[in-house]
């Protein structure tokens, strides 16, 4: 059997930078609490108007270092053209069985970018199928055991979706900003973006877009009485053993 790399949380997104924009604060907060977090990108974002695949992967590696995750990999599915098919599903099943996460965080269920909703469905289905022992997968020539995550949560991206719950990420907002700034090919970074003025301006490359990320964090934080928050969406009821555990700790 394969030697796995067990983690508590596996974040699987369609593109490099999806996680940084939507849940970097959550990632950083869980790492700070001692949980093992890994990240995976389905594509290298090669269809983006700015930068290129090699640069995006280097930027993703730097963002992973900033966030302190134990691993980050890229499945190199076709950006914009990956589909919910047999081969793509097997690739994600293999990934899940390697990391054996208790929780998977993935893209928004529906969003402005078509890849986001498609990735959400792909990952959600793969999480279920990864628990079926009759589906055979291997990594590095070694057969994998079945594994099904306990929970799958979806982030909130460009389009607003009401969160199931919101995580207070106030102490980690600056870490989130640094992780986003690692993707200088995509987003406005003062003193850096000006040097890339030869590339086309896009919806996400303007200072306005970064202001919108800031506003979303404050909006989510407002819901729970915090400075900044990040929301997640569950597609089934969450089981709890004690109601007080639902209450955010206050000083």
PDB file of C-alpha atoms in Angstrom:
ATOM      1  CA  UNK A   1       0.000   0.000   0.000  1.00  0.00           C
ATOM      2  CA  UNK A   2       0.993   3.604  -0.600  1.00  0.00           C
ATOM      3  CA  UNK A   3       2.696   5.618   2.111  1.00  0.00           C
ATOM      4  CA  UNK A   4       0.209   8.455   2.652  1.00  0.00           C
ATOM      5  CA  UNK A   5       0.773  11.978   3.926  1.00  0.00           C
ATOM      6  CA  UNK A   6      -2.150  12.386   6.341  1.00  0.00           C
ATOM      7  CA  UNK A   7      -3.428  15.929   6.781  1.00  0.00           C
ATOM      8  CA  UNK A   8      -6.335  17.452   8.678  1.00  0.00           C
ATOM      9  CA  UNK A   9      -7.473  19.770   5.885  1.00  0.00           C
ATOM     10  CA  UNK A  10      -6.955  19.603   2.123  1.00  0.00           C
ATOM     11  CA  UNK A  11      -7.764  22.705   0.085  1.00  0.00           C
ATOM     12  CA  UNK A  12      -8.476  21.858  -3.573  1.00  0.00           C
ATOM     13  CA  UNK A  13      -9.133  24.746  -5.958  1.00  0.00           C
ATOM     14  CA  UNK A  14      -9.479  25.225  -9.694  1.00  0.00           C
ATOM     15  CA  UNK A  15      -6.713  27.828 -10.036  1.00  0.00           C
ATOM     16  CA  UNK A  16      -3.618  29.036  -8.208  1.00  0.00           C
ATOM     17  CA  UNK A  17      -4.805  32.067  -6.163  1.00  0.00           C
ATOM     18  CA  UNK A  18      -8.413  30.857  -5.685  1.00  0.00           C
ATOM     19  CA  UNK A  19      -7.595  29.751  -2.144  1.00  0.00           C
ATOM     20  CA  UNK A  20      -5.625  32.882  -1.316  1.00  0.00           C
ATOM     21  CA  UNK A  21      -8.519  35.142  -2.273  1.00  0.00           C
ATOM     22  CA  UNK A  22     -11.233  33.125  -0.562  1.00  0.00           C
ATOM     23  CA  UNK A  23      -9.825  31.292   2.458  1.00  0.00           C
ATOM     24  CA  UNK A  24      -6.163  32.181   3.089  1.00  0.00           C
ATOM     25  CA  UNK A  25      -7.107  33.508   6.521  1.00  0.00           C
ATOM     26  CA  UNK A  26      -8.744  30.200   7.403  1.00  0.00           C
ATOM     27  CA  UNK A  27      -5.699  28.279   6.177  1.00  0.00           C
ATOM     28  CA  UNK A  28      -3.298  30.434   8.184  1.00  0.00           C
ATOM     29  CA  UNK A  29      -5.473  30.223  11.303  1.00  0.00           C
ATOM     30  CA  UNK A  30      -5.668  26.431  11.158  1.00  0.00           C
ATOM     31  CA  UNK A  31      -1.925  26.119  10.616  1.00  0.00           C
ATOM     32  CA  UNK A  32      -1.349  28.376  13.628  1.00  0.00           C
ATOM     33  CA  UNK A  33      -3.510  26.026  15.715  1.00  0.00           C
ATOM     34  CA  UNK A  34      -1.269  23.101  14.797  1.00  0.00           C
ATOM     35  CA  UNK A  35      -3.422  21.459  12.135  1.00  0.00           C
ATOM     36  CA  UNK A  36      -1.788  19.962   9.068  1.00  0.00           C
ATOM     37  CA  UNK A  37      -3.060  21.669   5.923  1.00  0.00           C
ATOM     38  CA  UNK A  38      -2.193  20.834   2.314  1.00  0.00           C
ATOM     39  CA  UNK A  39      -3.207  22.602  -0.886  1.00  0.00           C
ATOM     40  CA  UNK A  40      -3.770  21.465  -4.465  1.00  0.00           C
ATOM     41  CA  UNK A  41      -4.631  23.368  -7.637  1.00  0.00           C
ATOM     42  CA  UNK A  42      -6.447  21.564 -10.430  1.00  0.00           C
ATOM     43  CA  UNK A  43      -4.908  23.767 -13.149  1.00  0.00           C
ATOM     44  CA  UNK A  44      -1.974  26.128 -13.560  1.00  0.00           C
ATOM     45  CA  UNK A  45      -4.267  28.974 -14.633  1.00  0.00           C
ATOM     46  CA  UNK A  46      -2.645  29.003 -18.059  1.00  0.00           C
ATOM     47  CA  UNK A  47      -5.643  30.672 -19.711  1.00  0.00           C
ATOM     48  CA  UNK A  48      -5.274  33.777 -17.576  1.00  0.00           C
ATOM     49  CA  UNK A  49      -4.704  37.035 -19.429  1.00  0.00           C
ATOM     50  CA  UNK A  50      -1.594  37.873 -17.414  1.00  0.00           C
ATOM     51  CA  UNK A  51       1.505  35.849 -16.561  1.00  0.00           C
ATOM     52  CA  UNK A  52       1.913  32.222 -17.616  1.00  0.00           C
ATOM     53  CA  UNK A  53       1.649  28.725 -16.164  1.00  0.00           C
ATOM     54  CA  UNK A  54       5.252  28.480 -14.957  1.00  0.00           C
ATOM     55  CA  UNK A  55       5.031  31.849 -13.220  1.00  0.00           C
ATOM     56  CA  UNK A  56       1.687  31.019 -11.618  1.00  0.00           C
ATOM     57  CA  UNK A  57       3.105  27.808 -10.158  1.00  0.00           C
ATOM     58  CA  UNK A  58       6.122  29.663  -8.730  1.00  0.00           C
ATOM     59  CA  UNK A  59       3.797  32.243  -7.207  1.00  0.00           C
ATOM     60  CA  UNK A  60       1.670  29.442  -5.720  1.00  0.00           C
ATOM     61  CA  UNK A  61       4.747  27.915  -4.106  1.00  0.00           C
ATOM     62  CA  UNK A  62       5.620  31.247  -2.492  1.00  0.00           C
ATOM     63  CA  UNK A  63       2.051  31.703  -1.246  1.00  0.00           C
ATOM     64  CA  UNK A  64       2.151  28.189   0.229  1.00  0.00           C
ATOM     65  CA  UNK A  65       5.354  29.098   2.077  1.00  0.00           C
ATOM     66  CA  UNK A  66       3.711  32.226   3.481  1.00  0.00           C
ATOM     67  CA  UNK A  67       0.674  30.270   4.659  1.00  0.00           C
ATOM     68  CA  UNK A  68       2.803  27.511   6.204  1.00  0.00           C
ATOM     69  CA  UNK A  69       1.066  24.510   4.622  1.00  0.00           C
ATOM     70  CA  UNK A  70       2.790  21.125   4.578  1.00  0.00           C
ATOM     71  CA  UNK A  71       2.445  20.603   0.813  1.00  0.00           C
ATOM     72  CA  UNK A  72       1.035  22.119  -2.376  1.00  0.00           C
ATOM     73  CA  UNK A  73       0.730  20.415  -5.727  1.00  0.00           C
ATOM     74  CA  UNK A  74      -0.763  21.063  -9.139  1.00  0.00           C
ATOM     75  CA  UNK A  75      -2.744  18.439 -11.071  1.00  0.00           C
ATOM     76  CA  UNK A  76      -2.203  20.288 -14.380  1.00  0.00           C
ATOM     77  CA  UNK A  77      -5.720  19.700 -15.661  1.00  0.00           C
ATOM     78  CA  UNK A  78      -6.587  21.927 -18.622  1.00  0.00           C
ATOM     79  CA  UNK A  79      -7.523  25.419 -17.464  1.00  0.00           C
ATOM     80  CA  UNK A  80     -11.000  26.350 -18.793  1.00  0.00           C
ATOM     81  CA  UNK A  81     -11.357  22.956 -20.481  1.00  0.00           C
ATOM     82  CA  UNK A  82     -11.253  20.377 -17.666  1.00  0.00           C
ATOM     83  CA  UNK A  83     -14.479  18.474 -17.318  1.00  0.00           C
ATOM     84  CA  UNK A  84     -16.279  16.283 -14.808  1.00  0.00           C
ATOM     85  CA  UNK A  85     -15.118  13.094 -16.491  1.00  0.00           C
ATOM     86  CA  UNK A  86     -13.555   9.740 -15.634  1.00  0.00           C
ATOM     87  CA  UNK A  87      -9.895  10.743 -15.813  1.00  0.00           C
ATOM     88  CA  UNK A  88     -10.250  14.040 -13.958  1.00  0.00           C
ATOM     89  CA  UNK A  89     -12.260  12.347 -11.208  1.00  0.00           C
ATOM     90  CA  UNK A  90      -9.629   9.622 -10.806  1.00  0.00           C
ATOM     91  CA  UNK A  91      -6.884  12.251 -10.489  1.00  0.00           C
ATOM     92  CA  UNK A  92      -8.743  13.957  -7.649  1.00  0.00           C
ATOM     93  CA  UNK A  93      -9.578  10.629  -5.967  1.00  0.00           C
ATOM     94  CA  UNK A  94      -5.879   9.772  -6.045  1.00  0.00           C
ATOM     95  CA  UNK A  95      -5.075  13.132  -4.454  1.00  0.00           C
ATOM     96  CA  UNK A  96      -7.643  12.658  -1.684  1.00  0.00           C
ATOM     97  CA  UNK A  97      -6.467   9.132  -0.909  1.00  0.00           C
ATOM     98  CA  UNK A  98      -2.870  10.311  -0.683  1.00  0.00           C
ATOM     99  CA  UNK A  99      -3.555  13.091   1.830  1.00  0.00           C
ATOM    100  CA  UNK A 100      -6.488  11.398   3.640  1.00  0.00           C
ATOM    101  CA  UNK A 101      -7.984  14.685   4.894  1.00  0.00           C
ATOM    102  CA  UNK A 102     -10.804  14.893   7.409  1.00  0.00           C
ATOM    103  CA  UNK A 103     -11.983  18.146   5.801  1.00  0.00           C
ATOM    104  CA  UNK A 104     -11.833  19.262   2.177  1.00  0.00           C
ATOM    105  CA  UNK A 105     -12.316  22.909   1.208  1.00  0.00           C
ATOM    106  CA  UNK A 106     -13.030  23.630  -2.433  1.00  0.00           C
ATOM    107  CA  UNK A 107     -14.447  26.210  -4.841  1.00  0.00           C
ATOM    108  CA  UNK A 108     -17.793  27.989  -4.680  1.00  0.00           C
ATOM    109  CA  UNK A 109     -20.766  25.960  -5.859  1.00  0.00           C
ATOM    110  CA  UNK A 110     -21.509  28.613  -8.489  1.00  0.00           C
ATOM    111  CA  UNK A 111     -19.583  31.718  -9.476  1.00  0.00           C
ATOM    112  CA  UNK A 112     -18.655  34.211 -12.181  1.00  0.00           C
ATOM    113  CA  UNK A 113     -15.861  31.973 -13.511  1.00  0.00           C
ATOM    114  CA  UNK A 114     -17.305  28.728 -14.954  1.00  0.00           C
ATOM    115  CA  UNK A 115     -14.301  26.727 -13.707  1.00  0.00           C
ATOM    116  CA  UNK A 116     -15.215  27.419 -10.092  1.00  0.00           C
ATOM    117  CA  UNK A 117     -18.597  25.710 -10.031  1.00  0.00           C
ATOM    118  CA  UNK A 118     -17.300  22.866 -12.208  1.00  0.00           C
ATOM    119  CA  UNK A 119     -14.339  22.320  -9.865  1.00  0.00           C
ATOM    120  CA  UNK A 120     -16.672  22.348  -6.847  1.00  0.00           C
ATOM    121  CA  UNK A 121     -18.772  19.577  -8.352  1.00  0.00           C
ATOM    122  CA  UNK A 122     -15.723  17.574  -9.441  1.00  0.00           C
ATOM    123  CA  UNK A 123     -14.160  17.697  -5.979  1.00  0.00           C
ATOM    124  CA  UNK A 124     -17.419  17.008  -4.180  1.00  0.00           C
ATOM    125  CA  UNK A 125     -18.068  13.883  -6.265  1.00  0.00           C
ATOM    126  CA  UNK A 126     -14.450  12.718  -5.985  1.00  0.00           C
ATOM    127  CA  UNK A 127     -14.663  12.983  -2.192  1.00  0.00           C
ATOM    128  CA  UNK A 128     -17.547  10.517  -2.231  1.00  0.00           C
ATOM    129  CA  UNK A 129     -16.048   8.145  -4.787  1.00  0.00           C
ATOM    130  CA  UNK A 130     -12.705   8.133  -2.941  1.00  0.00           C
ATOM    131  CA  UNK A 131     -14.469   6.098  -0.255  1.00  0.00           C
ATOM    132  CA  UNK A 132     -15.469   3.307  -2.638  1.00  0.00           C
ATOM    133  CA  UNK A 133     -12.918   0.515  -2.355  1.00  0.00           C
ATOM    134  CA  UNK A 134     -13.796  -0.959  -5.775  1.00  0.00           C
ATOM    135  CA  UNK A 135     -12.456   2.165  -7.486  1.00  0.00           C
ATOM    136  CA  UNK A 136      -8.782   1.369  -7.975  1.00  0.00           C
ATOM    137  CA  UNK A 137      -6.120   4.097  -7.874  1.00  0.00           C
ATOM    138  CA  UNK A 138      -2.385   4.155  -7.262  1.00  0.00           C
ATOM    139  CA  UNK A 139       0.361   6.685  -6.701  1.00  0.00           C
ATOM    140  CA  UNK A 140       4.017   6.040  -7.473  1.00  0.00           C
ATOM    141  CA  UNK A 141       3.075   2.505  -8.471  1.00  0.00           C
ATOM    142  CA  UNK A 142       1.548   1.708  -5.082  1.00  0.00           C
ATOM    143  CA  UNK A 143      -2.106   0.800  -4.626  1.00  0.00           C
ATOM    144  CA  UNK A 144      -4.153   3.232  -2.531  1.00  0.00           C
ATOM    145  CA  UNK A 145      -6.714   2.470   0.163  1.00  0.00           C
ATOM    146  CA  UNK A 146     -10.197   3.989   0.068  1.00  0.00           C
ATOM    147  CA  UNK A 147     -10.710   7.193   2.068  1.00  0.00           C
ATOM    148  CA  UNK A 148     -13.676   9.538   2.378  1.00  0.00           C
ATOM    149  CA  UNK A 149     -13.366  12.974   4.033  1.00  0.00           C
ATOM    150  CA  UNK A 150     -15.826  13.672   6.836  1.00  0.00           C
ATOM    151  CA  UNK A 151     -16.807  17.120   5.515  1.00  0.00           C
ATOM    152  CA  UNK A 152     -16.625  19.103   2.278  1.00  0.00           C
ATOM    153  CA  UNK A 153     -16.942  22.876   2.540  1.00  0.00           C
ATOM    154  CA  UNK A 154     -17.209  25.423  -0.269  1.00  0.00           C
ATOM    155  CA  UNK A 155     -15.684  28.900  -0.250  1.00  0.00           C
ATOM    156  CA  UNK A 156     -17.430  32.107  -1.313  1.00  0.00           C
ATOM    157  CA  UNK A 157     -15.763  33.765  -4.288  1.00  0.00           C
ATOM    158  CA  UNK A 158     -16.832  36.548  -6.645  1.00  0.00           C
ATOM    159  CA  UNK A 159     -20.589  36.094  -6.297  1.00  0.00           C
ATOM    160  CA  UNK A 160     -22.036  36.463  -2.810  1.00  0.00           C
ATOM    161  CA  UNK A 161     -23.378  33.265  -1.254  1.00  0.00           C
ATOM    162  CA  UNK A 162     -24.792  33.223   2.274  1.00  0.00           C
ATOM    163  CA  UNK A 163     -22.253  31.412   4.488  1.00  0.00           C
ATOM    164  CA  UNK A 164     -23.154  28.433   6.654  1.00  0.00           C
ATOM    165  CA  UNK A 165     -20.565  29.655   9.127  1.00  0.00           C
ATOM    166  CA  UNK A 166     -17.883  32.346   9.315  1.00  0.00           C
ATOM    167  CA  UNK A 167     -14.380  31.978  10.723  1.00  0.00           C
ATOM    168  CA  UNK A 168     -12.779  34.915  12.530  1.00  0.00           C
ATOM    169  CA  UNK A 169      -9.543  35.534  10.615  1.00  0.00           C
ATOM    170  CA  UNK A 170      -8.767  38.973  12.032  1.00  0.00           C
ATOM    171  CA  UNK A 171      -5.324  37.988  13.418  1.00  0.00           C
ATOM    172  CA  UNK A 172      -4.370  36.511  10.043  1.00  0.00           C
ATOM    173  CA  UNK A 173      -5.598  39.183   7.634  1.00  0.00           C
ATOM    174  CA  UNK A 174      -2.113  40.526   7.001  1.00  0.00           C
ATOM    175  CA  UNK A 175      -0.901  36.990   6.252  1.00  0.00           C
ATOM    176  CA  UNK A 176      -3.746  36.659   3.747  1.00  0.00           C
ATOM    177  CA  UNK A 177      -2.711  39.926   2.086  1.00  0.00           C
ATOM    178  CA  UNK A 178       0.891  38.727   1.798  1.00  0.00           C
ATOM    179  CA  UNK A 179      -0.251  35.429   0.286  1.00  0.00           C
ATOM    180  CA  UNK A 180      -2.361  37.272  -2.300  1.00  0.00           C
ATOM    181  CA  UNK A 181       0.544  39.620  -3.070  1.00  0.00           C
ATOM    182  CA  UNK A 182       2.643  36.560  -3.956  1.00  0.00           C
ATOM    183  CA  UNK A 183       0.557  36.478  -7.153  1.00  0.00           C
ATOM    184  CA  UNK A 184       1.933  39.754  -8.429  1.00  0.00           C
ATOM    185  CA  UNK A 185       1.282  38.690 -12.024  1.00  0.00           C
ATOM    186  CA  UNK A 186      -2.451  38.688 -11.322  1.00  0.00           C
ATOM    187  CA  UNK A 187      -3.257  41.327  -8.707  1.00  0.00           C
ATOM    188  CA  UNK A 188      -2.382  44.918  -7.966  1.00  0.00           C
ATOM    189  CA  UNK A 189       0.701  45.077  -5.744  1.00  0.00           C
ATOM    190  CA  UNK A 190       2.018  48.628  -5.209  1.00  0.00           C
ATOM    191  CA  UNK A 191       5.532  49.054  -6.547  1.00  0.00           C
ATOM    192  CA  UNK A 192       5.355  45.792  -8.469  1.00  0.00           C
ATOM    193  CA  UNK A 193       2.293  46.022 -10.693  1.00  0.00           C
ATOM    194  CA  UNK A 194       3.562  49.224 -12.279  1.00  0.00           C
ATOM    195  CA  UNK A 195       6.471  47.232 -13.744  1.00  0.00           C
ATOM    196  CA  UNK A 196       4.005  44.934 -15.543  1.00  0.00           C
ATOM    197  CA  UNK A 197       2.202  47.743 -17.343  1.00  0.00           C
ATOM    198  CA  UNK A 198       2.867  46.044 -20.693  1.00  0.00           C
ATOM    199  CA  UNK A 199       0.301  43.345 -19.820  1.00  0.00           C
ATOM    200  CA  UNK A 200      -3.456  43.866 -20.253  1.00  0.00           C
ATOM    201  CA  UNK A 201      -5.482  45.253 -17.381  1.00  0.00           C
ATOM    202  CA  UNK A 202      -8.061  42.768 -16.164  1.00  0.00           C
ATOM    203  CA  UNK A 203     -10.978  42.701 -13.740  1.00  0.00           C
ATOM    204  CA  UNK A 204      -8.704  41.376 -10.984  1.00  0.00           C
ATOM    205  CA  UNK A 205      -5.549  43.413 -11.648  1.00  0.00           C
ATOM    206  CA  UNK A 206      -6.909  46.781 -10.453  1.00  0.00           C
ATOM    207  CA  UNK A 207      -6.626  48.420  -7.015  1.00  0.00           C
ATOM    208  CA  UNK A 208     -10.448  48.353  -6.952  1.00  0.00           C
ATOM    209  CA  UNK A 209     -10.495  44.549  -6.911  1.00  0.00           C
ATOM    210  CA  UNK A 210      -8.215  44.429  -3.879  1.00  0.00           C
ATOM    211  CA  UNK A 211     -10.480  46.952  -2.137  1.00  0.00           C
ATOM    212  CA  UNK A 212     -13.361  44.585  -2.837  1.00  0.00           C
ATOM    213  CA  UNK A 213     -11.503  41.687  -1.180  1.00  0.00           C
ATOM    214  CA  UNK A 214     -10.956  43.912   1.851  1.00  0.00           C
ATOM    215  CA  UNK A 215     -14.635  44.861   1.916  1.00  0.00           C
ATOM    216  CA  UNK A 216     -15.757  41.237   1.679  1.00  0.00           C
ATOM    217  CA  UNK A 217     -13.538  40.319   4.634  1.00  0.00           C
ATOM    218  CA  UNK A 218     -15.027  43.142   6.698  1.00  0.00           C
ATOM    219  CA  UNK A 219     -18.541  42.154   5.656  1.00  0.00           C
ATOM    220  CA  UNK A 220     -18.012  38.549   6.737  1.00  0.00           C
ATOM    221  CA  UNK A 221     -16.389  39.743   9.943  1.00  0.00           C
ATOM    222  CA  UNK A 222     -19.380  41.981  10.646  1.00  0.00           C
ATOM    223  CA  UNK A 223     -21.661  38.936  10.655  1.00  0.00           C
ATOM    224  CA  UNK A 224     -19.816  37.519  13.681  1.00  0.00           C
ATOM    225  CA  UNK A 225     -18.691  40.711  15.411  1.00  0.00           C
ATOM    226  CA  UNK A 226     -15.080  40.460  14.228  1.00  0.00           C
ATOM    227  CA  UNK A 227     -12.837  42.757  12.205  1.00  0.00           C
ATOM    228  CA  UNK A 228     -12.399  40.215   9.396  1.00  0.00           C
ATOM    229  CA  UNK A 229     -14.014  36.921   8.545  1.00  0.00           C
ATOM    230  CA  UNK A 230     -14.130  34.273   5.845  1.00  0.00           C
ATOM    231  CA  UNK A 231     -17.264  32.280   5.217  1.00  0.00           C
ATOM    232  CA  UNK A 232     -17.715  28.659   4.201  1.00  0.00           C
ATOM    233  CA  UNK A 233     -20.751  26.840   2.824  1.00  0.00           C
ATOM    234  CA  UNK A 234     -21.800  23.324   3.843  1.00  0.00           C
ATOM    235  CA  UNK A 235     -24.131  21.275   1.689  1.00  0.00           C
ATOM    236  CA  UNK A 236     -25.462  19.148   4.558  1.00  0.00           C
ATOM    237  CA  UNK A 237     -26.285  19.803   8.217  1.00  0.00           C
ATOM    238  CA  UNK A 238     -23.279  19.909  10.533  1.00  0.00           C
ATOM    239  CA  UNK A 239     -23.252  17.543  13.495  1.00  0.00           C
ATOM    240  CA  UNK A 240     -22.288  19.080  16.857  1.00  0.00           C
ATOM    241  CA  UNK A 241     -21.957  17.437  20.266  1.00  0.00           C
ATOM    242  CA  UNK A 242     -22.288  20.563  22.384  1.00  0.00           C
ATOM    243  CA  UNK A 243     -24.050  23.866  21.687  1.00  0.00           C
ATOM    244  CA  UNK A 244     -21.458  25.975  23.582  1.00  0.00           C
ATOM    245  CA  UNK A 245     -18.823  24.756  21.119  1.00  0.00           C
ATOM    246  CA  UNK A 246     -20.624  26.833  18.479  1.00  0.00           C
ATOM    247  CA  UNK A 247     -19.912  30.056  20.371  1.00  0.00           C
ATOM    248  CA  UNK A 248     -16.836  32.050  19.428  1.00  0.00           C
ATOM    249  CA  UNK A 249     -14.456  32.492  22.347  1.00  0.00           C
ATOM    250  CA  UNK A 250     -14.444  36.032  23.702  1.00  0.00           C
ATOM    251  CA  UNK A 251     -11.915  37.688  25.934  1.00  0.00           C
TER     252      UNK A 251
END
